[in-house]
XYZ file of C-alpha atoms in Angstrom:
657
model
C -1.489 -28.102 32.795
C -2.385 -24.622 31.505
C -5.692 -23.920 29.814
C -5.765 -24.114 26.012
C -7.688 -22.181 23.392
C -9.827 -23.638 20.568
C -6.676 -24.350 18.498
C -5.117 -26.357 21.352
C -2.493 -23.716 22.137
C -1.890 -22.096 25.544
C -4.671 -19.735 26.418
C -3.654 -16.076 26.367
C -3.142 -14.680 29.892
C -3.235 -10.864 29.528
C -1.537 -8.705 32.158
C -3.122 -5.590 33.658
C -2.188 -2.879 33.190
C -1.314 -3.780 29.610
C 2.478 -3.367 29.069
C 3.875 -1.563 26.080
C 3.485 -3.286 22.702
C 7.108 -4.419 22.528
C 6.922 -5.697 26.149
C 3.779 -7.694 25.340
C 5.581 -9.182 22.317
C 8.754 -10.047 24.204
C 6.779 -11.437 27.178
C 4.882 -13.777 24.762
C 8.148 -14.901 23.101
C 9.906 -15.441 26.435
C 7.102 -16.848 28.669
C 4.834 -18.757 26.203
C 7.143 -19.191 23.227
C 6.547 -18.865 19.594
C 5.041 -21.785 17.712
C 7.760 -22.974 15.260
C 6.886 -21.329 11.906
C 6.750 -24.695 10.229
C 4.001 -25.685 12.666
C 2.120 -22.475 12.034
C 2.288 -23.390 8.354
C 1.145 -26.959 8.838
C -1.831 -25.902 10.919
C -2.792 -23.358 8.265
C -2.873 -26.143 5.658
C 0.509 -25.643 3.976
C 2.850 -28.470 2.947
C 6.430 -28.419 4.180
C 7.770 -28.011 0.654
C 5.627 -24.864 0.208
C 7.316 -23.082 3.083
C 10.695 -21.273 2.998
C 11.725 -20.626 6.598
C 13.152 -17.196 7.104
C 14.621 -17.449 10.646
C 12.535 -18.936 13.404
C 9.644 -16.496 13.400
C 8.743 -16.040 9.781
C 8.671 -17.781 6.412
C 8.110 -17.005 2.752
C 5.348 -19.080 1.032
C 5.771 -20.554 -2.428
C 2.995 -19.135 -4.624
C 2.797 -21.078 -7.836
C 2.836 -24.622 -6.473
C 0.643 -23.742 -3.483
C -2.135 -21.925 -5.533
C -2.000 -24.728 -8.134
C -2.540 -27.350 -5.497
C -5.444 -25.395 -4.004
C -6.958 -24.227 -7.248
C -10.132 -26.279 -6.867
C -10.674 -25.334 -3.236
C -13.550 -22.937 -2.538
C -12.721 -19.476 -1.178
C -13.495 -18.466 2.381
C -15.322 -15.394 3.597
C -13.542 -12.208 2.571
C -13.604 -9.305 5.130
C -12.053 -5.845 4.750
C -11.126 -3.885 7.884
C -11.057 -0.141 7.555
C -11.869 2.818 9.681
C -13.229 6.342 10.188
C -10.993 9.374 9.498
C -8.405 8.981 12.294
C -6.565 11.172 14.655
C -2.773 11.414 14.171
C -2.538 8.710 16.924
C -4.374 6.136 14.814
C -7.591 4.403 15.978
C -6.392 0.808 16.050
C -7.352 -0.528 12.657
C -4.391 -2.859 12.439
C -5.026 -3.858 16.007
C -8.640 -4.603 15.226
C -7.672 -6.589 12.147
C -5.425 -8.814 14.286
C -7.836 -8.946 17.246
C -10.736 -10.020 14.960
C -8.615 -12.753 13.392
C -7.538 -13.975 16.834
C -11.168 -14.106 17.963
C -12.289 -15.966 14.874
C -9.393 -18.491 15.139
C -8.340 -18.912 18.764
C -11.696 -18.235 20.356
C -14.390 -19.431 17.851
C -12.242 -22.171 16.389
C -12.701 -20.988 12.721
C -10.063 -21.336 10.085
C -8.806 -17.743 9.750
C -6.041 -15.642 8.375
C -5.225 -11.997 8.875
C -3.639 -10.367 5.834
C -1.882 -7.122 6.673
C 0.596 -4.691 5.159
C 4.326 -4.578 6.007
C 5.006 -1.376 7.991
C 7.119 1.379 6.590
C 10.219 2.590 8.345
C 8.824 6.095 7.912
C 6.087 5.958 10.608
C 8.054 3.379 12.664
C 10.736 5.957 13.346
C 8.464 8.967 12.871
C 5.182 9.853 14.556
C 2.864 6.877 14.524
C 5.112 4.066 15.586
C 4.932 0.459 14.418
C 2.058 -1.357 12.653
C 2.074 -4.849 14.076
C -1.141 -4.208 15.909
C -0.966 -3.488 19.644
C -1.424 -4.726 23.085
C -2.698 -8.354 23.114
C -3.751 -8.159 19.440
C -0.478 -8.025 17.535
C 1.911 -9.955 15.315
C 4.975 -11.331 17.078
C 7.865 -10.799 17.304
C 6.876 -7.186 16.762
C 10.430 -5.916 16.379
C 11.043 -8.320 13.475
C 7.742 -7.362 11.976
C 8.601 -3.618 12.114
C 12.276 -3.793 11.223
C 13.260 -5.128 7.770
C 11.006 -8.237 7.970
C 12.166 -10.285 4.953
C 13.533 -7.346 2.961
C 10.634 -6.753 0.620
C 10.614 -2.967 1.040
C 14.427 -2.907 0.568
C 13.841 -4.793 -2.703
C 11.352 -2.220 -3.821
C 13.768 0.610 -2.971
C 16.534 -1.114 -4.969
C 14.315 -1.827 -8.028
C 12.823 1.694 -8.002
C 16.187 3.367 -7.823
C 17.708 1.133 -10.485
C 14.944 2.371 -12.891
C 15.604 6.016 -11.773
C 19.312 5.488 -12.562
C 18.457 3.980 -15.893
C 16.363 7.017 -16.825
C 19.106 9.621 -16.072
C 21.846 7.395 -17.547
C 19.946 7.024 -20.831
C 19.284 10.741 -21.129
C 22.972 11.433 -20.373
C 24.096 9.164 -23.217
C 21.367 10.317 -25.655
C 22.251 13.976 -25.161
C 25.921 13.384 -26.082
C 25.814 10.675 -28.775
C 24.479 10.287 -32.283
C 21.787 7.781 -33.108
C 24.302 5.449 -34.781
C 26.700 5.616 -31.863
C 23.839 4.832 -29.478
C 22.638 1.952 -31.579
C 26.201 0.434 -31.873
C 26.711 0.455 -28.106
C 23.198 -0.862 -27.406
C 22.940 -3.581 -30.096
C 26.182 -4.194 -32.010
C 28.952 -4.120 -29.460
C 27.980 -7.526 -27.951
C 27.631 -9.388 -31.195
C 24.474 -10.986 -29.851
C 20.951 -11.214 -31.337
C 18.177 -9.044 -29.997
C 17.074 -10.337 -26.600
C 13.436 -10.596 -25.567
C 13.194 -7.127 -24.056
C 14.606 -5.620 -27.226
C 12.147 -7.584 -29.363
C 9.310 -6.148 -27.328
C 10.541 -2.629 -28.243
C 10.884 -3.602 -31.893
C 7.264 -4.864 -31.958
C 6.143 -1.632 -30.278
C 7.882 0.340 -33.077
C 6.403 -1.872 -35.859
C 9.903 -3.226 -36.711
C 10.260 -6.923 -37.597
C 11.580 -8.616 -34.373
C 13.064 -11.439 -36.414
C 15.694 -9.198 -37.988
C 19.236 -9.332 -36.717
C 20.733 -6.131 -35.243
C 22.811 -5.701 -38.362
C 19.734 -5.812 -40.632
C 17.918 -2.683 -39.271
C 17.852 0.316 -41.572
C 19.358 3.615 -40.474
C 15.789 4.923 -39.785
C 14.921 1.820 -37.758
C 18.128 2.075 -35.814
C 17.336 5.653 -34.858
C 13.789 4.814 -33.766
C 15.052 1.943 -31.653
C 18.002 3.643 -30.008
C 16.674 7.122 -29.193
C 14.015 7.321 -26.500
C 14.140 11.103 -26.812
C 12.695 11.970 -23.335
C 10.722 15.137 -22.804
C 12.257 15.785 -19.414
C 9.239 17.804 -18.259
C 7.034 14.669 -18.436
C 9.170 12.438 -16.224
C 7.243 11.475 -13.079
C 9.493 8.635 -11.912
C 11.326 9.677 -8.721
C 13.866 8.044 -6.481
C 12.680 6.576 -3.188
C 13.777 5.722 0.337
C 11.846 4.289 3.201
C 12.454 7.203 5.613
C 10.530 10.378 6.297
C 12.869 13.039 4.877
C 11.214 16.268 3.843
C 14.484 17.705 2.546
C 14.470 15.352 -0.416
C 11.094 16.357 -1.799
C 12.939 18.503 -4.388
C 16.569 17.787 -5.408
C 18.868 18.508 -8.222
C 20.657 15.457 -9.743
C 23.651 15.434 -12.068
C 25.612 18.136 -10.275
C 28.890 16.295 -9.985
C 31.991 17.236 -12.011
C 31.722 14.041 -14.125
C 28.070 14.692 -15.051
C 28.959 17.190 -17.840
C 28.487 16.403 -21.535
C 29.584 17.668 -24.930
C 26.154 18.315 -26.440
C 25.344 16.209 -29.492
C 26.077 17.987 -32.752
C 28.687 20.363 -31.274
C 32.400 20.525 -31.901
C 34.571 19.150 -29.132
C 37.007 21.837 -27.895
C 35.089 24.687 -29.499
C 31.778 24.308 -27.554
C 31.993 24.188 -23.815
C 30.691 21.200 -21.952
C 27.433 21.602 -20.085
C 26.178 20.232 -16.777
C 23.738 17.367 -17.324
C 21.462 18.125 -14.403
C 17.746 18.282 -13.734
C 15.309 18.824 -10.889
C 13.592 15.768 -9.455
C 12.690 14.436 -6.001
C 12.230 11.485 -3.696
C 9.042 9.664 -2.655
C 8.798 7.289 0.358
C 9.287 3.708 -0.854
C 5.730 2.635 0.088
C 4.412 5.221 -2.343
C 6.483 3.745 -5.245
C 4.562 2.330 -8.191
C 6.589 -0.848 -7.692
C 4.952 -1.247 -4.211
C 1.591 -0.922 -5.897
C 2.640 -3.438 -8.568
C 3.603 -5.917 -5.766
C 0.214 -5.458 -4.191
C -1.717 -5.913 -7.335
C 0.329 -8.615 -9.186
C -1.418 -11.970 -9.498
C 1.669 -14.144 -10.172
C 5.217 -13.943 -11.435
C 4.347 -13.489 -15.183
C 1.910 -10.723 -14.183
C 4.640 -9.114 -12.006
C 7.017 -9.141 -14.942
C 4.457 -7.692 -17.292
C 3.402 -4.938 -14.844
C 6.967 -3.899 -14.055
C 7.934 -3.755 -17.682
C 4.852 -1.728 -18.624
C 5.429 1.011 -16.026
C 5.476 4.367 -17.800
C 8.254 6.682 -16.576
C 7.709 9.572 -18.997
C 7.025 10.614 -22.597
C 9.061 11.304 -25.691
C 9.139 14.697 -27.337
C 6.666 13.244 -29.811
C 4.308 12.230 -27.089
C 5.007 8.406 -26.998
C 4.972 6.775 -23.563
C 8.338 5.431 -22.424
C 8.279 2.269 -20.295
C 10.714 0.375 -18.116
C 10.988 -2.230 -20.862
C 11.877 0.552 -23.400
C 14.816 1.293 -21.125
C 15.690 -2.404 -21.066
C 15.055 -2.564 -17.310
C 11.916 -4.673 -16.785
C 13.674 -8.007 -16.457
C 16.218 -6.739 -14.031
C 13.498 -5.165 -11.907
C 11.621 -8.529 -11.760
C 14.818 -10.282 -10.687
C 15.178 -7.867 -7.781
C 11.503 -8.418 -6.908
C 11.108 -12.188 -7.363
C 11.436 -13.034 -3.694
C 9.396 -10.043 -2.579
C 6.417 -11.527 -4.497
C 6.175 -14.323 -1.992
C 4.035 -13.435 1.085
C 5.552 -13.634 4.564
C 3.979 -15.986 7.132
C 3.988 -14.942 10.802
C 1.758 -15.471 13.879
C -0.207 -13.462 16.395
C 0.170 -13.561 20.112
C -2.427 -16.377 20.115
C -0.606 -18.279 17.398
C -3.141 -17.684 14.677
C -1.557 -17.278 11.154
C -0.862 -13.921 9.500
C 0.281 -13.201 5.943
C 2.275 -9.998 5.767
C 2.668 -8.588 2.275
C 3.100 -5.283 0.527
C 2.773 -2.031 2.383
C 1.497 1.060 0.466
C 0.065 4.091 2.363
C -3.606 4.778 1.558
C -3.211 8.497 1.486
C -0.605 8.434 -1.249
C -1.086 4.965 -2.716
C -3.629 2.138 -2.764
C -3.255 1.303 0.924
C -3.864 -2.404 0.700
C -1.964 -5.629 1.334
C -1.409 -7.916 -1.691
C -3.867 -9.756 -3.932
C -1.692 -12.916 -3.775
C -1.745 -13.028 -0.017
C -5.516 -12.646 0.100
C -5.998 -15.262 -2.600
C -3.714 -17.739 -0.871
C -5.391 -17.202 2.477
C -8.911 -17.568 1.033
C -7.967 -20.959 -0.467
C -6.248 -22.140 2.728
C -9.189 -21.316 5.038
C -11.811 -22.974 2.779
C -15.454 -22.319 2.382
C -16.300 -21.940 6.089
C -13.220 -19.972 6.959
C -12.426 -16.214 7.167
C -9.813 -13.854 5.788
C -9.496 -10.467 7.386
C -7.583 -8.050 5.127
C -6.647 -4.530 6.028
C -7.323 -1.339 4.028
C -5.269 1.614 5.251
C -6.399 4.894 6.866
C -10.001 6.113 6.586
C -12.596 4.236 4.575
C -12.866 7.176 2.219
C -9.466 6.296 0.821
C -8.313 2.795 1.885
C -11.709 1.119 1.538
C -12.649 2.926 -1.630
C -9.386 1.891 -3.268
C -9.831 -1.697 -1.976
C -13.172 -1.979 -3.710
C -12.558 0.013 -6.923
C -8.927 -0.996 -7.623
C -7.967 -4.086 -5.767
C -11.216 -6.073 -6.041
C -11.543 -5.037 -9.618
C -8.014 -6.383 -10.335
C -8.351 -9.585 -8.263
C -11.934 -10.541 -9.044
C -12.434 -11.311 -5.308
C -15.744 -10.340 -3.757
C -15.779 -9.169 -0.151
C -18.716 -10.083 2.182
C -18.246 -7.609 4.974
C -16.601 -4.248 5.740
C -15.551 -3.705 9.340
C -15.287 0.000 10.129
C -13.248 0.800 13.235
C -14.426 3.743 15.284
C -13.185 5.194 18.593
C -14.735 7.486 21.114
C -11.582 9.646 20.828
C -11.735 10.222 17.101
C -15.534 10.838 17.116
C -15.130 13.445 19.838
C -12.550 15.131 17.617
C -15.011 15.037 14.675
C -17.676 16.393 16.957
C -15.717 19.567 17.650
C -13.215 18.499 20.264
C -9.762 20.105 20.582
C -6.943 19.127 18.151
C -5.235 15.809 18.852
C -1.516 15.912 18.368
C 1.041 13.128 18.629
C 3.362 13.584 21.600
C 0.969 15.913 23.488
C -1.369 15.053 26.287
C -5.013 14.626 25.383
C -7.385 17.402 26.407
C -9.878 16.578 29.216
C -12.661 16.303 26.657
C -11.025 13.018 25.566
C -10.482 11.605 28.967
C -13.797 12.398 30.611
C -17.375 11.426 29.498
C -18.789 13.803 26.914
C -21.764 12.269 25.135
C -22.723 15.477 23.164
C -19.214 15.494 21.542
C -19.487 11.802 20.616
C -22.986 12.235 19.217
C -21.932 15.190 17.097
C -18.954 13.316 15.765
C -20.885 10.243 14.742
C -21.727 12.075 11.497
C -18.255 11.072 10.279
C -18.908 7.383 11.045
C -22.377 7.536 9.450
C -20.947 8.896 6.218
C -18.418 5.971 6.081
C -21.160 3.453 6.697
C -23.275 4.987 3.910
C -20.207 4.897 1.628
C -19.558 1.208 2.331
C -23.138 0.239 1.646
C -22.884 1.772 -1.824
C -20.723 -1.161 -2.789
C -23.368 -3.705 -1.651
C -21.560 -5.205 1.319
C -22.649 -5.592 4.949
C -21.107 -3.214 7.476
C -20.109 -4.034 11.001
C -18.802 -1.227 13.199
C -16.024 -2.171 15.643
C -16.042 0.216 18.564
C -12.373 -0.028 19.620
C -12.483 0.459 23.364
C -10.053 2.671 25.209
C -9.672 2.609 28.972
C -11.274 6.091 29.482
C -14.371 5.324 27.338
C -17.674 5.015 29.103
C -20.541 2.674 28.446
C -22.838 5.592 27.605
C -20.389 7.016 25.020
C -19.984 3.564 23.332
C -23.775 3.014 23.373
C -24.219 6.375 21.598
C -21.868 5.103 18.779
C -23.695 1.818 18.566
C -27.090 3.416 18.251
C -25.841 5.885 15.604
C -24.353 2.998 13.593
C -27.530 0.924 13.681
C -29.620 3.948 12.693
C -27.242 4.508 9.671
C -27.813 0.933 8.460
C -24.932 -0.961 9.907
C -25.561 -4.675 10.256
C -24.251 -4.471 13.772
C -21.980 -2.319 16.034
C -19.966 -4.084 18.693
C -17.707 -2.884 21.455
C -14.369 -4.696 21.211
C -11.588 -4.738 23.798
C -9.031 -6.873 21.931
C -6.120 -4.512 22.784
C -6.406 -5.451 26.508
C -7.916 -8.995 26.208
C -6.753 -10.370 22.877
C -9.182 -12.528 20.881
C -11.539 -12.931 23.883
C -12.089 -9.198 23.775
C -13.226 -9.402 20.172
C -15.402 -12.474 20.473
C -18.690 -10.611 20.044
C -17.217 -8.656 17.095
C -16.205 -11.936 15.466
C -19.723 -13.363 15.919
C -21.247 -10.277 14.354
C -18.881 -10.451 11.419
C -19.593 -14.127 10.843
C -23.333 -13.434 10.880
C -22.904 -10.500 8.475
C -21.097 -12.663 5.997
C -24.066 -15.054 5.986
C -26.310 -12.210 5.028
C -24.329 -10.903 2.130
C -25.009 -12.006 -1.478
C -22.127 -11.865 -3.936
C -24.397 -10.526 -6.704
C -25.056 -7.459 -4.581
C -21.420 -6.220 -4.818
C -20.815 -3.438 -7.223
C -18.141 -0.859 -8.221
C -18.610 2.926 -7.918
C -17.830 3.814 -11.507
C -17.472 2.454 -15.029
C -13.829 2.276 -16.149
C -14.741 3.554 -19.572
C -15.832 6.936 -18.256
C -13.461 9.843 -18.951
C -10.779 10.386 -16.319
C -12.442 13.650 -15.253
C -15.753 11.943 -14.568
C -14.212 9.166 -12.525
C -12.391 11.630 -10.296
C -15.619 13.615 -9.856
C -17.649 10.546 -8.960
C -15.245 9.590 -6.175
C -15.054 13.169 -4.946
C -18.762 13.707 -4.900
C -19.970 10.274 -3.836
C -17.343 9.334 -1.287
C -15.951 12.665 -0.075
C -19.064 14.733 -0.432
C -17.415 17.464 -2.517
C -19.349 19.931 -4.607
C -16.968 19.332 -7.499
C -13.405 19.058 -8.709
C -10.974 21.710 -10.028
C -7.962 20.612 -12.172
C -4.698 22.508 -12.549
C -3.493 23.345 -16.045
C -0.892 20.581 -15.650
C -3.554 18.033 -14.602
C -5.661 19.027 -17.635
C -2.710 18.430 -19.974
C -1.948 15.129 -18.297
C -5.554 13.844 -18.667
C -5.398 14.670 -22.332
C -2.061 12.958 -22.686
C -3.217 9.807 -20.815
C -6.359 9.485 -22.793
C -4.530 9.979 -26.121
C -2.116 7.248 -24.997
C -4.901 4.742 -24.312
C -4.697 4.987 -20.470
C -8.080 6.700 -19.895
C -9.818 3.480 -18.934
C -7.717 2.857 -15.797
C -9.189 3.148 -12.297
C -8.398 6.193 -10.129
C -6.267 6.273 -6.943
C -6.626 9.647 -5.357
C -3.879 10.930 -3.047
C -5.301 13.042 -0.340
C -5.190 13.565 3.426
C -6.450 10.770 5.630
C -7.708 13.102 8.326
C -10.771 14.515 6.575
C -13.219 13.715 3.806
C -11.978 16.937 2.174
C -8.394 17.874 1.303
C -8.257 20.150 4.367
C -6.938 17.996 7.271
C -8.515 20.404 9.765
C -12.043 20.014 8.340
C -13.582 17.432 10.707
C -16.931 15.660 10.831
C -18.539 15.707 7.360
C -17.444 18.867 5.632
C -19.730 20.396 3.066
C -19.410 23.221 0.463
C -15.878 22.277 -0.506
C -14.207 21.307 -3.860
C -11.297 18.970 -4.533
C -8.266 20.499 -6.231
C -6.127 18.127 -8.351
C -2.651 19.667 -8.798
C -1.198 16.833 -10.954
C -2.010 13.324 -12.113
C 0.726 10.681 -12.248
C 0.266 7.546 -14.274
C 0.855 4.090 -12.716
C 0.180 2.204 -15.863
C 2.162 -0.818 -14.840
C 0.244 -1.177 -11.594
C -2.970 -0.277 -13.424
C -4.264 3.078 -12.171
C -4.004 6.830 -12.433
C -2.810 8.771 -9.437
C -4.289 12.292 -8.940
C -2.479 14.307 -6.219
C -4.866 16.545 -4.334
C -4.384 19.463 -2.030
C -1.030 19.690 -0.246
C -0.513 15.955 0.212
C 3.195 15.013 0.214
C 4.552 11.838 -1.303
C 7.329 11.694 1.255
C 6.395 12.757 4.822
C 8.634 14.763 7.159
C 9.769 13.977 10.680
C 8.412 15.817 13.700
C 10.580 17.713 16.210
C 10.746 14.611 18.455
C 10.647 11.587 16.169
C 9.946 8.119 17.384
C 13.551 7.065 16.955
C 14.446 8.968 20.164
C 13.015 6.106 22.191
C 14.460 3.156 20.184
C 17.639 1.556 21.474
C 19.125 -1.800 22.117
C 20.261 -3.605 25.273
C 23.890 -4.304 24.324
C 24.067 -7.112 26.807
C 21.102 -9.121 25.574
C 20.694 -7.765 22.067
C 16.983 -7.051 22.888
C 15.336 -4.069 21.158
C 13.792 -1.605 23.514
C 11.438 1.353 23.151
C 10.170 0.560 19.622
C 6.552 1.156 20.477
């Protein structure tokens, strides 16, 4: 009989050398077998009726009934896993999140969940590859995790683009019809009373919602029917979950049927005009709807947030929302299943909740509030939930604390900061690291001076985390060429900077066993944290400008912030509209504290340039875009999709990562 782990499941038997990620996943599925997803759910404390199986490897979890049943249960220990500014290859933050959860659950026998984001198709087929973790610290089956999953990202794409279509369609009809004609088509043609979404707009316009459509005065009809978009203020863009740089700027409305007879002109005497405008695409994971999914607390909150999303302004300066367009309810219908977190398992059969998937460089970079809340209730007071914050701690962790924790009310006990010898050598002055190119010898041979010089980047992240009042544990993610002396240099620098502990972890090669010491350090750190010590970085009631400057100076180390003329106008508009008290979600490069991706270590003497500020009123934050950050990435010369194929005889995916 094979050995078992602390959960009573077959003990992980890692192979050496470690196969590719997809080979590890497929070996586990074939040789050990997946635990039936219903059994994963039962072991995690879920009832059968709370689980909606989605094939054999994953399931959706009912939210309302489950959270209601567990409402009186105490929360477990809340841990955020983040990292230093990475190389383009990534430093294993998702892998560490999974490895730590495996160590806490399968090795130490603690109740534990990992909560991670759903990967975007953009990096999966682009540069970075999948995001299921890696080696013997990953979610399985990794091909299902990375490809479609349960369709949540497709639902976001559909909802986002429905709203985009609604915007252009409404402008098309408004530009060619009188107010009375618009009103008749909107409200009188169906012979029905005002529905709830219409009543919401009536209340917003100070019109009696109890009136019938026939009772509105001509003035009230005009106010209701004409949104009167100022096209220059529209920030809502279409999305797709693919890296496609050629869609950053597009013209829409160029077809032969997208011409109109301008309102107020004489048909036959005035030529028809093309109803076109310049717009663009974002990647789906940067959509405000993705952020809404991550920050919604339940179905009513999801409906409210989606309906309140501001897509532009009228010519009089009034904000126009999805509900003004009559679209909020339909968006919620498209998103209702996406609100339910997806349950999966690691290679050691510990439970994982996969939910939401925003990038941290162009969005909030965190998995969902509902997944974290559900997991914290299921693990109980002595259990642990490891949730992931994307990219470097200067963006993912900062947004986790200031946006996600503020919205959820959840208080973290420990921040795990992932560091690697490779990335610290880069920050210490090593040659550039590029995906698809061999590493320079500086990265494959011992070079303690480079590591020591680069530790300044790690130290700054530790100092930043401690500003929020949480304990910091550094996870030194071990690669096969790292030496003991190099890793000891990182440990010493971490402790000198005030980290609670710094632990070498080899979970990629060994699974949970390789992260056992890290898990013990994290558990000890949680015992040393007092909830009352946690604090936010800024007061929400400060002016927008001040909040952006606090983040830029305190977290990035900038000398100050410069705002474009457009950004200045937008700040005035948002504050006049009552949106000035929202938290800030800065979009910037993940590769540096500054907006210059090439500025490594801890840059000084720089300023942050804000070129525009988008409003994500529904999600509940403002979105300054800094430097040359793009909201839809491009593909490299040799994208990852070159290596992805299928064995047509077995149906098995090959070469995914």
